[in-house]
Amino acid sequence: MFKPNEFQVQLFEEIFGSTKGKSKITQDLMGVLGCSRASLYRKRTGSTPLTADELVKLANHFSLSIDALRINTEENAQIVVCTTMPPIKQYSDIDFYLENTRKNLELAVQQPDAQLYFTAKELPLYRYMDQPTLSAFRYY
């Protein structure tokens, strides 16, 4: 069975297993991720998830193939990738954002036993829509 942070733990095991100086690699990881020792520990144990940006930074810095680290690829064979949306500058951009999100979600739910994992720097726009006061503040 797939565990959400199993891949993350495996990634850090690969990084630490490929080097001999554990204290040097810890300092290196803190520099690459721009985080404290405590934050790195939480990321390493899987209690705090890595963002997509952090995952790419680690893969590039340590020359790791993210795809090669995947286990049980037959269980996770169907992957739907949602791309980054352009910045919202006009009201018509909001319609485009919502419509594109709806289409991507429709593709995902067509897969049997689909699971959706969402990673973003900020909360998605539609999370504010049921709270008028909060959305007015957010859009300001």
Tab-separated table of N, CA and C in Angstrom:
chain	number	residue	atom	x	y	z
A	1	MET	N	0.842	-1.183	0.000
A	1	MET	CA	0.000	0.000	0.000
A	1	MET	C	0.887	1.247	0.000
A	2	PHE	N	0.490	2.237	-0.737
A	2	PHE	CA	1.253	3.477	-0.868
A	2	PHE	C	1.051	4.353	0.364
A	3	LYS	N	2.149	4.853	0.925
A	3	LYS	CA	2.101	5.800	2.038
A	3	LYS	C	2.530	7.154	1.491
A	4	PRO	N	1.815	8.237	1.820
A	4	PRO	CA	2.105	9.543	1.241
A	4	PRO	C	3.557	9.990	1.340
A	5	ASN	N	4.239	9.716	2.456
A	5	ASN	CA	5.598	10.214	2.621
A	5	ASN	C	6.660	9.134	2.461
A	6	GLU	N	6.271	7.956	1.992
A	6	GLU	CA	7.228	6.870	1.800
A	6	GLU	C	8.302	7.265	0.783
A	7	PHE	N	7.883	7.925	-0.281
A	7	PHE	CA	8.830	8.369	-1.304
A	7	PHE	C	9.818	9.374	-0.722
A	8	GLN	N	9.331	10.278	0.096
A	8	GLN	CA	10.175	11.313	0.695
A	8	GLN	C	11.229	10.697	1.604
A	9	VAL	N	10.826	9.736	2.422
A	9	VAL	CA	11.773	9.053	3.309
A	9	VAL	C	12.815	8.322	2.470
A	10	GLN	N	12.375	7.669	1.402
A	10	GLN	CA	13.298	6.951	0.518
A	10	GLN	C	14.282	7.919	-0.145
A	11	LEU	N	13.811	9.096	-0.530
A	11	LEU	CA	14.675	10.106	-1.142
A	11	LEU	C	15.800	10.499	-0.188
A	12	PHE	N	15.475	10.770	1.064
A	12	PHE	CA	16.500	11.157	2.034
A	12	PHE	C	17.435	9.990	2.363
A	13	GLU	N	16.915	8.770	2.387
A	13	GLU	CA	17.782	7.603	2.599
A	13	GLU	C	18.796	7.485	1.464
A	14	GLU	N	18.356	7.749	0.255
A	14	GLU	CA	19.247	7.714	-0.908
A	14	GLU	C	20.320	8.797	-0.788
A	15	ILE	N	19.930	9.990	-0.386
A	15	ILE	CA	20.886	11.096	-0.245
A	15	ILE	C	21.905	10.785	0.846
A	16	PHE	N	21.440	10.372	2.015
A	16	PHE	CA	22.354	10.087	3.128
A	16	PHE	C	23.178	8.831	2.867
A	17	GLY	N	22.633	7.872	2.132
A	17	GLY	CA	23.363	6.645	1.830
A	17	GLY	C	24.477	6.839	0.823
A	18	SER	N	24.396	7.894	0.033
A	18	SER	CA	25.398	8.122	-1.008
A	18	SER	C	26.590	8.938	-0.522
A	19	THR	N	26.567	9.378	0.731
A	19	THR	CA	27.664	10.190	1.262
A	19	THR	C	28.161	9.611	2.577
A	20	LYS	N	29.373	10.010	2.955
A	20	LYS	CA	29.968	9.498	4.189
A	20	LYS	C	29.881	10.499	5.329
A	21	GLY	N	30.026	11.773	5.050
A	21	GLY	CA	30.003	12.787	6.105
A	21	GLY	C	28.589	13.230	6.428
A	22	LYS	N	27.989	12.652	7.454
A	22	LYS	CA	26.591	12.955	7.790
A	22	LYS	C	26.400	14.410	8.221
A	23	SER	N	27.352	14.962	8.972
A	23	SER	CA	27.188	16.351	9.410
A	23	SER	C	27.332	17.309	8.231
A	24	LYS	N	28.230	16.992	7.295
A	24	LYS	CA	28.387	17.843	6.118
A	24	LYS	C	27.142	17.790	5.240
A	25	ILE	N	26.582	16.601	5.071
A	25	ILE	CA	25.390	16.473	4.233
A	25	ILE	C	24.197	17.182	4.879
A	26	THR	N	24.134	17.156	6.208
A	26	THR	CA	23.059	17.863	6.906
A	26	THR	C	23.162	19.360	6.650
A	27	GLN	N	24.369	19.907	6.759
A	27	GLN	CA	24.577	21.333	6.477
A	27	GLN	C	24.254	21.651	5.020
A	28	ASP	N	24.654	20.761	4.127
A	28	ASP	CA	24.392	20.938	2.701
A	28	ASP	C	22.884	20.954	2.432
A	29	LEU	N	22.163	20.015	3.035
A	29	LEU	CA	20.710	19.951	2.861
A	29	LEU	C	20.027	21.198	3.414
A	30	MET	N	20.487	21.664	4.572
A	30	MET	CA	19.914	22.875	5.152
A	30	MET	C	20.128	24.065	4.219
A	31	GLY	N	21.278	24.116	3.567
A	31	GLY	CA	21.550	25.192	2.621
A	31	GLY	C	20.703	25.097	1.364
A	32	VAL	N	20.572	23.893	0.826
A	32	VAL	CA	19.787	23.699	-0.403
A	32	VAL	C	18.316	24.024	-0.156
A	33	LEU	N	17.785	23.541	0.967
A	33	LEU	CA	16.365	23.743	1.260
A	33	LEU	C	16.079	25.068	1.954
A	34	GLY	N	17.129	25.714	2.486
A	34	GLY	CA	16.936	26.978	3.194
A	34	GLY	C	16.096	26.808	4.447
A	35	CYS	N	16.425	25.782	5.236
A	35	CYS	CA	15.629	25.501	6.434
A	35	CYS	C	16.536	25.224	7.630
A	36	SER	N	15.934	25.144	8.798
A	36	SER	CA	16.677	24.866	10.023
A	36	SER	C	16.915	23.366	10.172
A	37	ARG	N	17.732	23.004	11.145
A	37	ARG	CA	18.005	21.588	11.429
A	37	ARG	C	16.717	20.865	11.840
A	38	ALA	N	15.889	21.517	12.658
A	38	ALA	CA	14.630	20.908	13.108
A	38	ALA	C	13.674	20.690	11.935
A	39	SER	N	13.593	21.679	11.052
A	39	SER	CA	12.733	21.553	9.876
A	39	SER	C	13.235	20.445	8.954
A	40	LEU	N	14.547	20.357	8.793
A	40	LEU	CA	15.129	19.294	7.971
A	40	LEU	C	14.805	17.923	8.550
A	41	TYR	N	14.875	17.791	9.866
A	41	TYR	CA	14.555	16.513	10.512
A	41	TYR	C	13.105	16.110	10.221
A	42	ARG	N	12.181	17.069	10.314
A	42	ARG	CA	10.772	16.772	10.035
A	42	ARG	C	10.575	16.375	8.580
A	43	LYS	N	11.297	17.024	7.676
A	43	LYS	CA	11.207	16.656	6.261
A	43	LYS	C	11.818	15.276	6.031
A	44	ARG	N	12.920	15.012	6.701
A	44	ARG	CA	13.614	13.730	6.520
A	44	ARG	C	12.777	12.556	7.022
A	45	THR	N	12.073	12.742	8.121
A	45	THR	CA	11.248	11.664	8.675
A	45	THR	C	9.890	11.559	7.993
A	46	GLY	N	9.556	12.537	7.168
A	46	GLY	CA	8.295	12.493	6.438
A	46	GLY	C	7.125	13.123	7.159
A	47	SER	N	7.351	13.713	8.336
A	47	SER	CA	6.233	14.335	9.050
A	47	SER	C	5.840	15.677	8.435
A	48	THR	N	6.777	16.337	7.751
A	48	THR	CA	6.482	17.552	6.992
A	48	THR	C	6.751	17.249	5.521
A	49	PRO	N	5.756	17.424	4.651
A	49	PRO	CA	5.973	17.091	3.240
A	49	PRO	C	6.882	18.094	2.532
A	50	LEU	N	7.637	17.598	1.571
A	50	LEU	CA	8.437	18.460	0.708
A	50	LEU	C	7.518	19.126	-0.306
A	51	THR	N	7.820	20.368	-0.652
A	51	THR	CA	7.091	21.008	-1.744
A	51	THR	C	7.689	20.523	-3.057
A	52	ALA	N	6.996	20.784	-4.145
A	52	ALA	CA	7.508	20.394	-5.457
A	52	ALA	C	8.832	21.100	-5.740
A	53	ASP	N	8.930	22.375	-5.363
A	53	ASP	CA	10.173	23.125	-5.568
A	53	ASP	C	11.333	22.497	-4.805
A	54	GLU	N	11.083	22.095	-3.562
A	54	GLU	CA	12.137	21.482	-2.754
A	54	GLU	C	12.570	20.147	-3.341
A	55	LEU	N	11.630	19.384	-3.825
A	55	LEU	CA	11.942	18.093	-4.436
A	55	LEU	C	12.836	18.268	-5.658
A	56	VAL	N	12.516	19.239	-6.490
A	56	VAL	CA	13.323	19.509	-7.683
A	56	VAL	C	14.707	20.015	-7.292
A	57	LYS	N	14.788	20.887	-6.284
A	57	LYS	CA	16.093	21.388	-5.816
A	57	LYS	C	16.986	20.239	-5.358
A	58	LEU	N	16.420	19.314	-4.577
A	58	LEU	CA	17.201	18.175	-4.088
A	58	LEU	C	17.643	17.279	-5.235
A	59	ALA	N	16.743	17.001	-6.153
A	59	ALA	CA	17.083	16.136	-7.286
A	59	ALA	C	18.188	16.760	-8.129
A	60	ASN	N	18.101	18.044	-8.379
A	60	ASN	CA	19.129	18.722	-9.170
A	60	ASN	C	20.462	18.785	-8.428
A	61	HIS	N	20.419	19.133	-7.148
A	61	HIS	CA	21.650	19.297	-6.375
A	61	HIS	C	22.409	17.981	-6.217
A	62	PHE	N	21.684	16.892	-5.982
A	62	PHE	CA	22.328	15.601	-5.743
A	62	PHE	C	22.314	14.690	-6.970
A	63	SER	N	21.917	15.228	-8.120
A	63	SER	CA	21.871	14.483	-9.391
A	63	SER	C	21.105	13.170	-9.246
A	64	LEU	N	19.903	13.274	-8.705
A	64	LEU	CA	19.053	12.100	-8.518
A	64	LEU	C	17.917	12.110	-9.530
A	65	SER	N	17.526	10.927	-9.958
A	65	SER	CA	16.363	10.791	-10.819
A	65	SER	C	15.152	10.518	-9.940
A	66	ILE	N	14.211	11.419	-9.951
A	66	ILE	CA	13.006	11.244	-9.145
A	66	ILE	C	12.241	10.014	-9.617
A	67	ASP	N	12.187	9.819	-10.917
A	67	ASP	CA	11.467	8.675	-11.482
A	67	ASP	C	12.093	7.347	-11.061
A	68	ALA	N	13.423	7.300	-10.990
A	68	ALA	CA	14.108	6.052	-10.636
A	68	ALA	C	13.864	5.660	-9.182
A	69	LEU	N	13.523	6.618	-8.337
A	69	LEU	CA	13.289	6.330	-6.924
A	69	LEU	C	11.898	5.765	-6.647
A	70	ARG	N	11.017	5.875	-7.605
A	70	ARG	CA	9.649	5.385	-7.389
A	70	ARG	C	9.656	3.878	-7.209
A	71	ILE	N	8.881	3.405	-6.235
A	71	ILE	CA	8.723	1.969	-6.039
A	71	ILE	C	7.276	1.610	-6.343
A	72	ASN	N	7.053	0.355	-6.638
A	72	ASN	CA	5.712	-0.124	-6.984
A	72	ASN	C	5.104	0.723	-8.099
A	73	THR	N	5.866	0.898	-9.168
A	73	THR	CA	5.398	1.755	-10.252
A	73	THR	C	4.107	1.251	-10.864
A	74	GLU	N	3.859	-0.059	-10.787
A	74	GLU	CA	2.606	-0.571	-11.340
A	74	GLU	C	1.400	-0.076	-10.541
A	75	GLU	N	1.566	0.195	-9.252
A	75	GLU	CA	0.471	0.720	-8.442
A	75	GLU	C	0.210	2.194	-8.734
A	76	ASN	N	1.225	2.901	-9.154
A	76	ASN	CA	1.112	4.344	-9.389
A	76	ASN	C	1.290	4.679	-10.864
A	77	ALA	N	0.794	3.827	-11.734
A	77	ALA	CA	1.078	3.972	-13.156
A	77	ALA	C	0.363	5.155	-13.794
A	78	GLN	N	-0.808	5.506	-13.324
A	78	GLN	CA	-1.562	6.598	-13.915
A	78	GLN	C	-1.294	7.878	-13.135
A	79	ILE	N	-0.640	8.811	-13.770
A	79	ILE	CA	-0.318	10.074	-13.111
A	79	ILE	C	-0.876	11.212	-13.952
A	80	VAL	N	-1.632	12.077	-13.338
A	80	VAL	CA	-2.158	13.253	-14.012
A	80	VAL	C	-1.372	14.444	-13.495
A	81	VAL	N	-0.761	15.176	-14.396
A	81	VAL	CA	0.044	16.326	-14.003
A	81	VAL	C	-0.722	17.595	-14.338
A	82	CYS	N	-0.927	18.415	-13.337
A	82	CYS	CA	-1.579	19.706	-13.535
A	82	CYS	C	-0.495	20.770	-13.607
A	83	THR	N	-0.526	21.557	-14.636
A	83	THR	CA	0.535	22.534	-14.849
A	83	THR	C	0.296	23.813	-14.054
A	84	THR	N	1.332	24.607	-13.951
A	84	THR	CA	1.256	25.898	-13.283
A	84	THR	C	0.405	26.843	-14.115
A	85	MET	N	-0.441	27.555	-13.444
A	85	MET	CA	-1.335	28.489	-14.126
A	85	MET	C	-0.682	29.865	-14.216
A	86	PRO	N	-1.004	30.616	-15.277
A	86	PRO	CA	-0.468	31.979	-15.371
A	86	PRO	C	-1.077	32.858	-14.281
A	87	PRO	N	-0.408	33.956	-13.938
A	87	PRO	CA	-0.934	34.838	-12.892
A	87	PRO	C	-2.302	35.403	-13.268
A	88	ILE	N	-3.124	35.597	-12.277
A	88	ILE	CA	-4.458	36.166	-12.495
A	88	ILE	C	-4.336	37.679	-12.440
A	89	LYS	N	-4.649	38.325	-13.573
A	89	LYS	CA	-4.546	39.779	-13.657
A	89	LYS	C	-5.892	40.434	-13.931
A	90	GLN	N	-6.833	39.654	-14.501
A	90	GLN	CA	-8.152	40.180	-14.832
A	90	GLN	C	-9.206	39.191	-14.352
A	91	TYR	N	-10.458	39.643	-14.322
A	91	TYR	CA	-11.538	38.749	-13.905
A	91	TYR	C	-11.675	37.555	-14.847
A	92	SER	N	-11.404	37.748	-16.128
A	92	SER	CA	-11.508	36.628	-17.079
A	92	SER	C	-10.462	35.550	-16.786
A	93	ASP	N	-9.351	35.927	-16.173
A	93	ASP	CA	-8.328	34.944	-15.803
A	93	ASP	C	-8.835	33.995	-14.717
A	94	ILE	N	-9.723	34.486	-13.857
A	94	ILE	CA	-10.296	33.632	-12.814
A	94	ILE	C	-11.136	32.535	-13.454
A	95	ASP	N	-11.933	32.904	-14.466
A	95	ASP	CA	-12.732	31.897	-15.178
A	95	ASP	C	-11.836	30.842	-15.812
A	96	PHE	N	-10.750	31.283	-16.434
A	96	PHE	CA	-9.816	30.344	-17.065
A	96	PHE	C	-9.207	29.404	-16.024
A	97	TYR	N	-8.807	29.953	-14.892
A	97	TYR	CA	-8.210	29.167	-13.810
A	97	TYR	C	-9.174	28.090	-13.319
A	98	LEU	N	-10.405	28.497	-13.035
A	98	LEU	CA	-11.390	27.549	-12.516
A	98	LEU	C	-11.750	26.483	-13.549
A	99	GLU	N	-11.908	26.882	-14.795
A	99	GLU	CA	-12.251	25.919	-15.851
A	99	GLU	C	-11.124	24.913	-16.067
A	100	ASN	N	-9.898	25.374	-16.075
A	100	ASN	CA	-8.754	24.477	-16.256
A	100	ASN	C	-8.627	23.514	-15.075
A	101	THR	N	-8.845	24.016	-13.873
A	101	THR	CA	-8.809	23.156	-12.689
A	101	THR	C	-9.898	22.095	-12.768
A	102	ARG	N	-11.103	22.484	-13.179
A	102	ARG	CA	-12.210	21.537	-13.316
A	102	ARG	C	-11.873	20.441	-14.321
A	103	LYS	N	-11.300	20.814	-15.464
A	103	LYS	CA	-10.937	19.820	-16.488
A	103	LYS	C	-9.885	18.845	-15.964
A	104	ASN	N	-8.887	19.353	-15.271
A	104	ASN	CA	-7.849	18.477	-14.715
A	104	ASN	C	-8.424	17.514	-13.680
A	105	LEU	N	-9.331	18.001	-12.852
A	105	LEU	CA	-9.949	17.136	-11.846
A	105	LEU	C	-10.842	16.080	-12.489
A	106	GLU	N	-11.538	16.447	-13.560
A	106	GLU	CA	-12.366	15.467	-14.267
A	106	GLU	C	-11.509	14.338	-14.823
A	107	LEU	N	-10.336	14.667	-15.348
A	107	LEU	CA	-9.425	13.623	-15.840
A	107	LEU	C	-8.978	12.708	-14.707
A	108	ALA	N	-8.698	13.297	-13.562
A	108	ALA	CA	-8.195	12.511	-12.435
A	108	ALA	C	-9.249	11.561	-11.891
A	109	VAL	N	-10.488	12.023	-11.757
A	109	VAL	CA	-11.515	11.170	-11.150
A	109	VAL	C	-11.990	10.063	-12.080
A	110	GLN	N	-11.643	10.120	-13.347
A	110	GLN	CA	-11.994	9.044	-14.275
A	110	GLN	C	-11.140	7.806	-14.049
A	111	GLN	N	-10.021	7.963	-13.368
A	111	GLN	CA	-9.135	6.835	-13.094
A	111	GLN	C	-9.692	6.017	-11.934
A	112	PRO	N	-9.678	4.678	-12.057
A	112	PRO	CA	-10.162	3.865	-10.938
A	112	PRO	C	-9.230	4.006	-9.729
A	113	ASP	N	-9.800	4.079	-8.562
A	113	ASP	CA	-9.051	4.212	-7.306
A	113	ASP	C	-8.104	5.409	-7.325
A	114	ALA	N	-8.538	6.495	-7.935
A	114	ALA	CA	-7.687	7.685	-8.044
A	114	ALA	C	-7.462	8.320	-6.680
A	115	GLN	N	-6.259	8.826	-6.489
A	115	GLN	CA	-5.908	9.591	-5.300
A	115	GLN	C	-5.319	10.905	-5.787
A	116	LEU	N	-5.657	11.971	-5.117
A	116	LEU	CA	-5.187	13.287	-5.519
A	116	LEU	C	-4.311	13.866	-4.427
A	117	TYR	N	-3.101	14.264	-4.800
A	117	TYR	CA	-2.179	14.932	-3.889
A	117	TYR	C	-1.917	16.305	-4.469
A	118	PHE	N	-2.167	17.326	-3.675
A	118	PHE	CA	-2.064	18.698	-4.140
A	118	PHE	C	-0.922	19.381	-3.420
A	119	THR	N	-0.041	20.018	-4.179
A	119	THR	CA	1.040	20.775	-3.565
A	119	THR	C	1.072	22.163	-4.195
A	120	ALA	N	1.158	23.170	-3.351
A	120	ALA	CA	1.163	24.545	-3.837
A	120	ALA	C	1.812	25.438	-2.789
A	121	LYS	N	2.267	26.583	-3.237
A	121	LYS	CA	2.860	27.543	-2.311
A	121	LYS	C	1.785	28.269	-1.509
A	122	GLU	N	0.607	28.437	-2.099
A	122	GLU	CA	-0.496	29.119	-1.432
A	122	GLU	C	-1.755	28.274	-1.561
A	123	LEU	N	-2.749	28.611	-0.762
A	123	LEU	CA	-4.032	27.929	-0.891
A	123	LEU	C	-4.624	28.220	-2.263
A	124	PRO	N	-5.305	27.253	-2.858
A	124	PRO	CA	-5.911	27.514	-4.162
A	124	PRO	C	-7.019	28.565	-4.051
A	125	LEU	N	-7.221	29.255	-5.128
A	125	LEU	CA	-8.162	30.369	-5.178
A	125	LEU	C	-9.564	29.967	-4.741
A	126	TYR	N	-10.020	28.793	-5.135
A	126	TYR	CA	-11.394	28.388	-4.841
A	126	TYR	C	-11.637	28.115	-3.358
A	127	ARG	N	-10.599	28.002	-2.546
A	127	ARG	CA	-10.778	27.791	-1.107
A	127	ARG	C	-11.334	29.045	-0.421
A	128	TYR	N	-11.206	30.192	-1.052
A	128	TYR	CA	-11.685	31.445	-0.472
A	128	TYR	C	-13.125	31.770	-0.879
A	129	MET	N	-13.654	31.074	-1.855
A	129	MET	CA	-14.912	31.486	-2.474
A	129	MET	C	-16.136	31.351	-1.583
A	130	ASP	N	-16.122	30.475	-0.610
A	130	ASP	CA	-17.297	30.331	0.252
A	130	ASP	C	-17.244	31.258	1.467
A	131	GLN	N	-16.238	32.119	1.521
A	131	GLN	CA	-16.093	33.065	2.628
A	131	GLN	C	-15.891	34.467	2.048
A	132	PRO	N	-16.987	35.211	1.825
A	132	PRO	CA	-16.903	36.508	1.142
A	132	PRO	C	-15.937	37.503	1.782
A	133	THR	N	-15.909	37.567	3.105
A	133	THR	CA	-15.025	38.525	3.776
A	133	THR	C	-13.568	38.175	3.524
A	134	LEU	N	-13.249	36.908	3.655
A	134	LEU	CA	-11.880	36.458	3.424
A	134	LEU	C	-11.478	36.630	1.965
A	135	SER	N	-12.391	36.327	1.036
A	135	SER	CA	-12.055	36.468	-0.381
A	135	SER	C	-11.856	37.932	-0.754
A	136	ALA	N	-12.652	38.841	-0.172
A	136	ALA	CA	-12.465	40.268	-0.447
A	136	ALA	C	-11.099	40.722	0.039
A	137	PHE	N	-10.691	40.256	1.214
A	137	PHE	CA	-9.370	40.583	1.743
A	137	PHE	C	-8.274	39.990	0.860
A	138	ARG	N	-8.442	38.756	0.439
A	138	ARG	CA	-7.434	38.055	-0.364
A	138	ARG	C	-7.238	38.713	-1.726
A	139	TYR	N	-8.331	39.100	-2.356
A	139	TYR	CA	-8.247	39.684	-3.696
A	139	TYR	C	-7.732	41.111	-3.671
A	140	TYR	N	-7.781	41.750	-2.489
A	140	TYR	CA	-7.293	43.110	-2.372
A	140	TYR	C	-5.804	43.086	-2.490
